[in-house]
């Protein structure tokens, strides 16, 4: 049996959305989806979103900065993967670029190196070309750019 979704009136949904946003940074799309789940209609959803923005519960730029910071500093994702995640949450391109620019370049290269050094010993491949290919593929899967991967591997004699 499928559980029926709760249906809130606009006032209750607004209060619930405030606590939803206060708990952690959210994108407008996440909040919008949640409001629709709670049974609100288009006009009500947009009104609640506007009110949340005006009261600063919802701030897309703050969300983008927090997302980039968390995915890079904690999960150690590369910029490509972070950008994809933000696009899925429908964050505007300009904000994505601004948020990604907050990542320190040296820290970024250090993260690529750290990921490579952590992974390299676990690649059992004997052929050096295949081993390098597997390492590069792994790093690209983490969202790092191939030109930077090559640069870092060359500079640190990992290629």
PDB file of C-alpha atoms in Angstrom:
ATOM      1  CA  UNK A   1       0.000   0.000   0.000  1.00  0.00           C
ATOM      2  CA  UNK A   2       1.379   3.400  -1.034  1.00  0.00           C
ATOM      3  CA  UNK A   3       1.691   5.990   1.686  1.00  0.00           C
ATOM      4  CA  UNK A   4      -0.283   9.137   0.897  1.00  0.00           C
ATOM      5  CA  UNK A   5       1.692  12.346   0.974  1.00  0.00           C
ATOM      6  CA  UNK A   6       0.769  14.908   3.599  1.00  0.00           C
ATOM      7  CA  UNK A   7      -1.171  17.871   2.309  1.00  0.00           C
ATOM      8  CA  UNK A   8      -0.424  21.192   3.975  1.00  0.00           C
ATOM      9  CA  UNK A   9      -2.063  24.557   3.581  1.00  0.00           C
ATOM     10  CA  UNK A  10       0.200  27.392   2.450  1.00  0.00           C
ATOM     11  CA  UNK A  11       0.848  28.688   5.974  1.00  0.00           C
ATOM     12  CA  UNK A  12       1.810  25.261   7.384  1.00  0.00           C
ATOM     13  CA  UNK A  13       3.941  24.494   4.323  1.00  0.00           C
ATOM     14  CA  UNK A  14       5.715  27.838   4.719  1.00  0.00           C
ATOM     15  CA  UNK A  15       6.560  27.090   8.359  1.00  0.00           C
ATOM     16  CA  UNK A  16       7.735  23.590   7.455  1.00  0.00           C
ATOM     17  CA  UNK A  17       9.792  24.940   4.539  1.00  0.00           C
ATOM     18  CA  UNK A  18      11.481  27.439   6.876  1.00  0.00           C
ATOM     19  CA  UNK A  19      12.680  24.658   9.148  1.00  0.00           C
ATOM     20  CA  UNK A  20      13.647  22.575   6.082  1.00  0.00           C
ATOM     21  CA  UNK A  21      15.856  25.464   4.907  1.00  0.00           C
ATOM     22  CA  UNK A  22      17.165  26.259   8.391  1.00  0.00           C
ATOM     23  CA  UNK A  23      18.401  22.678   8.839  1.00  0.00           C
ATOM     24  CA  UNK A  24      20.827  22.944   5.914  1.00  0.00           C
ATOM     25  CA  UNK A  25      21.348  25.062   2.813  1.00  0.00           C
ATOM     26  CA  UNK A  26      18.924  24.120   0.025  1.00  0.00           C
ATOM     27  CA  UNK A  27      18.612  24.975  -3.644  1.00  0.00           C
ATOM     28  CA  UNK A  28      15.415  26.586  -4.874  1.00  0.00           C
ATOM     29  CA  UNK A  29      14.684  23.412  -6.830  1.00  0.00           C
ATOM     30  CA  UNK A  30      14.933  21.193  -3.739  1.00  0.00           C
ATOM     31  CA  UNK A  31      12.496  23.432  -1.865  1.00  0.00           C
ATOM     32  CA  UNK A  32      10.195  23.684  -4.875  1.00  0.00           C
ATOM     33  CA  UNK A  33      10.082  19.866  -5.204  1.00  0.00           C
ATOM     34  CA  UNK A  34       9.385  19.511  -1.480  1.00  0.00           C
ATOM     35  CA  UNK A  35       6.521  22.043  -1.624  1.00  0.00           C
ATOM     36  CA  UNK A  36       4.934  20.177  -4.533  1.00  0.00           C
ATOM     37  CA  UNK A  37       5.301  16.938  -2.533  1.00  0.00           C
ATOM     38  CA  UNK A  38       3.405  18.616   0.270  1.00  0.00           C
ATOM     39  CA  UNK A  39       0.465  19.235  -2.031  1.00  0.00           C
ATOM     40  CA  UNK A  40       0.865  22.926  -2.840  1.00  0.00           C
ATOM     41  CA  UNK A  41      -0.064  24.291  -6.255  1.00  0.00           C
ATOM     42  CA  UNK A  42       2.161  26.281  -8.592  1.00  0.00           C
ATOM     43  CA  UNK A  43       1.140  29.785  -7.458  1.00  0.00           C
ATOM     44  CA  UNK A  44       1.418  28.881  -3.763  1.00  0.00           C
ATOM     45  CA  UNK A  45       4.805  27.232  -4.312  1.00  0.00           C
ATOM     46  CA  UNK A  46       6.185  30.337  -6.026  1.00  0.00           C
ATOM     47  CA  UNK A  47       4.776  32.609  -3.279  1.00  0.00           C
ATOM     48  CA  UNK A  48       6.399  30.509  -0.539  1.00  0.00           C
ATOM     49  CA  UNK A  49       9.723  30.446  -2.451  1.00  0.00           C
ATOM     50  CA  UNK A  50       9.601  34.250  -2.806  1.00  0.00           C
ATOM     51  CA  UNK A  51       8.885  34.680   0.913  1.00  0.00           C
ATOM     52  CA  UNK A  52      11.752  32.329   1.831  1.00  0.00           C
ATOM     53  CA  UNK A  53      14.137  34.321  -0.369  1.00  0.00           C
ATOM     54  CA  UNK A  54      12.978  37.638   1.109  1.00  0.00           C
ATOM     55  CA  UNK A  55      13.457  36.344   4.672  1.00  0.00           C
ATOM     56  CA  UNK A  56      16.858  34.915   3.644  1.00  0.00           C
ATOM     57  CA  UNK A  57      15.938  31.310   4.516  1.00  0.00           C
ATOM     58  CA  UNK A  58      16.631  30.488   0.881  1.00  0.00           C
ATOM     59  CA  UNK A  59      19.717  31.867  -0.794  1.00  0.00           C
ATOM     60  CA  UNK A  60      20.862  30.146  -3.969  1.00  0.00           C
ATOM     61  CA  UNK A  61      24.329  31.703  -3.909  1.00  0.00           C
ATOM     62  CA  UNK A  62      24.895  30.675  -0.286  1.00  0.00           C
ATOM     63  CA  UNK A  63      23.704  27.177  -1.227  1.00  0.00           C
ATOM     64  CA  UNK A  64      26.140  26.986  -4.161  1.00  0.00           C
ATOM     65  CA  UNK A  65      29.059  28.105  -1.954  1.00  0.00           C
ATOM     66  CA  UNK A  66      28.169  25.575   0.764  1.00  0.00           C
ATOM     67  CA  UNK A  67      27.730  22.789  -1.815  1.00  0.00           C
ATOM     68  CA  UNK A  68      31.110  23.493  -3.443  1.00  0.00           C
ATOM     69  CA  UNK A  69      32.835  23.755  -0.081  1.00  0.00           C
ATOM     70  CA  UNK A  70      31.358  20.486   1.200  1.00  0.00           C
ATOM     71  CA  UNK A  71      31.885  18.428  -1.934  1.00  0.00           C
ATOM     72  CA  UNK A  72      35.470  19.631  -2.342  1.00  0.00           C
ATOM     73  CA  UNK A  73      36.665  19.762   1.276  1.00  0.00           C
ATOM     74  CA  UNK A  74      34.857  16.694   2.570  1.00  0.00           C
ATOM     75  CA  UNK A  75      34.169  14.400  -0.383  1.00  0.00           C
ATOM     76  CA  UNK A  76      37.208  15.546  -2.382  1.00  0.00           C
ATOM     77  CA  UNK A  77      35.281  15.829  -5.636  1.00  0.00           C
ATOM     78  CA  UNK A  78      36.688  17.592  -8.678  1.00  0.00           C
ATOM     79  CA  UNK A  79      35.124  20.661 -10.286  1.00  0.00           C
ATOM     80  CA  UNK A  80      33.445  18.724 -13.107  1.00  0.00           C
ATOM     81  CA  UNK A  81      31.542  16.481 -10.704  1.00  0.00           C
ATOM     82  CA  UNK A  82      30.621  19.409  -8.442  1.00  0.00           C
ATOM     83  CA  UNK A  83      29.370  21.406 -11.437  1.00  0.00           C
ATOM     84  CA  UNK A  84      27.199  18.469 -12.559  1.00  0.00           C
ATOM     85  CA  UNK A  85      25.706  18.213  -9.067  1.00  0.00           C
ATOM     86  CA  UNK A  86      24.842  21.910  -9.036  1.00  0.00           C
ATOM     87  CA  UNK A  87      23.348  21.701 -12.540  1.00  0.00           C
ATOM     88  CA  UNK A  88      21.114  18.849 -11.387  1.00  0.00           C
ATOM     89  CA  UNK A  89      19.870  21.162  -8.649  1.00  0.00           C
ATOM     90  CA  UNK A  90      19.214  23.809 -11.326  1.00  0.00           C
ATOM     91  CA  UNK A  91      21.617  26.385  -9.921  1.00  0.00           C
ATOM     92  CA  UNK A  92      22.307  29.170 -12.475  1.00  0.00           C
ATOM     93  CA  UNK A  93      25.580  28.850 -14.438  1.00  0.00           C
ATOM     94  CA  UNK A  94      26.901  32.221 -13.199  1.00  0.00           C
ATOM     95  CA  UNK A  95      26.535  31.135  -9.565  1.00  0.00           C
ATOM     96  CA  UNK A  96      28.154  27.773 -10.291  1.00  0.00           C
ATOM     97  CA  UNK A  97      31.196  29.489 -11.808  1.00  0.00           C
ATOM     98  CA  UNK A  98      31.433  32.003  -8.936  1.00  0.00           C
ATOM     99  CA  UNK A  99      31.229  29.210  -6.349  1.00  0.00           C
ATOM    100  CA  UNK A 100      33.784  27.004  -8.141  1.00  0.00           C
ATOM    101  CA  UNK A 101      36.196  29.951  -8.270  1.00  0.00           C
ATOM    102  CA  UNK A 102      36.343  29.897  -4.464  1.00  0.00           C
ATOM    103  CA  UNK A 103      38.363  26.658  -4.589  1.00  0.00           C
ATOM    104  CA  UNK A 104      42.034  27.480  -4.100  1.00  0.00           C
ATOM    105  CA  UNK A 105      44.073  26.319  -7.122  1.00  0.00           C
ATOM    106  CA  UNK A 106      46.943  24.922  -5.048  1.00  0.00           C
ATOM    107  CA  UNK A 107      44.530  23.062  -2.763  1.00  0.00           C
ATOM    108  CA  UNK A 108      42.848  21.682  -5.868  1.00  0.00           C
ATOM    109  CA  UNK A 109      46.102  20.353  -7.318  1.00  0.00           C
ATOM    110  CA  UNK A 110      46.999  18.948  -3.888  1.00  0.00           C
ATOM    111  CA  UNK A 111      43.639  17.128  -3.817  1.00  0.00           C
ATOM    112  CA  UNK A 112      44.366  15.542  -7.219  1.00  0.00           C
ATOM    113  CA  UNK A 113      47.798  14.444  -5.991  1.00  0.00           C
ATOM    114  CA  UNK A 114      46.422  13.090  -2.709  1.00  0.00           C
ATOM    115  CA  UNK A 115      43.727  11.096  -4.542  1.00  0.00           C
ATOM    116  CA  UNK A 116      46.310   9.724  -6.983  1.00  0.00           C
ATOM    117  CA  UNK A 117      48.742   8.748  -4.223  1.00  0.00           C
ATOM    118  CA  UNK A 118      45.963   7.096  -2.251  1.00  0.00           C
ATOM    119  CA  UNK A 119      44.681   5.086  -5.247  1.00  0.00           C
ATOM    120  CA  UNK A 120      47.962   4.157  -6.997  1.00  0.00           C
ATOM    121  CA  UNK A 121      49.075   1.392  -4.578  1.00  0.00           C
ATOM    122  CA  UNK A 122      45.759  -0.418  -5.050  1.00  0.00           C
ATOM    123  CA  UNK A 123      46.012  -0.681  -8.832  1.00  0.00           C
ATOM    124  CA  UNK A 124      47.375  -4.177  -9.411  1.00  0.00           C
ATOM    125  CA  UNK A 125      48.034  -3.693 -13.145  1.00  0.00           C
ATOM    126  CA  UNK A 126      51.632  -4.556 -14.166  1.00  0.00           C
ATOM    127  CA  UNK A 127      51.710  -2.751 -17.537  1.00  0.00           C
ATOM    128  CA  UNK A 128      52.691   0.881 -16.744  1.00  0.00           C
ATOM    129  CA  UNK A 129      50.450   2.299 -19.505  1.00  0.00           C
ATOM    130  CA  UNK A 130      47.403   0.366 -18.320  1.00  0.00           C
ATOM    131  CA  UNK A 131      48.187   1.327 -14.727  1.00  0.00           C
ATOM    132  CA  UNK A 132      48.364   5.012 -15.639  1.00  0.00           C
ATOM    133  CA  UNK A 133      45.139   4.693 -17.654  1.00  0.00           C
ATOM    134  CA  UNK A 134      43.334   3.174 -14.663  1.00  0.00           C
ATOM    135  CA  UNK A 135      44.629   5.923 -12.374  1.00  0.00           C
ATOM    136  CA  UNK A 136      43.594   8.695 -14.801  1.00  0.00           C
ATOM    137  CA  UNK A 137      40.166   7.084 -15.273  1.00  0.00           C
ATOM    138  CA  UNK A 138      39.705   6.918 -11.504  1.00  0.00           C
ATOM    139  CA  UNK A 139      40.638  10.590 -11.071  1.00  0.00           C
ATOM    140  CA  UNK A 140      38.341  11.649 -13.917  1.00  0.00           C
ATOM    141  CA  UNK A 141      35.561   9.700 -12.210  1.00  0.00           C
ATOM    142  CA  UNK A 142      36.132  11.885  -9.153  1.00  0.00           C
ATOM    143  CA  UNK A 143      35.486  14.891 -11.388  1.00  0.00           C
ATOM    144  CA  UNK A 144      38.989  16.199 -11.997  1.00  0.00           C
ATOM    145  CA  UNK A 145      39.957  17.706 -15.360  1.00  0.00           C
ATOM    146  CA  UNK A 146      42.177  15.501 -17.552  1.00  0.00           C
ATOM    147  CA  UNK A 147      44.713  18.275 -18.340  1.00  0.00           C
ATOM    148  CA  UNK A 148      45.252  18.930 -14.609  1.00  0.00           C
ATOM    149  CA  UNK A 149      45.478  15.194 -13.886  1.00  0.00           C
ATOM    150  CA  UNK A 150      48.242  14.843 -16.496  1.00  0.00           C
ATOM    151  CA  UNK A 151      50.061  17.900 -15.116  1.00  0.00           C
ATOM    152  CA  UNK A 152      49.959  16.607 -11.529  1.00  0.00           C
ATOM    153  CA  UNK A 153      50.967  13.041 -12.440  1.00  0.00           C
ATOM    154  CA  UNK A 154      53.887  14.268 -14.556  1.00  0.00           C
ATOM    155  CA  UNK A 155      55.103  16.763 -11.933  1.00  0.00           C
ATOM    156  CA  UNK A 156      55.088  14.044  -9.263  1.00  0.00           C
ATOM    157  CA  UNK A 157      56.522  11.196 -11.353  1.00  0.00           C
ATOM    158  CA  UNK A 158      53.316   9.183 -11.095  1.00  0.00           C
ATOM    159  CA  UNK A 159      52.924   8.773 -14.862  1.00  0.00           C
TER     160      UNK A 159
END
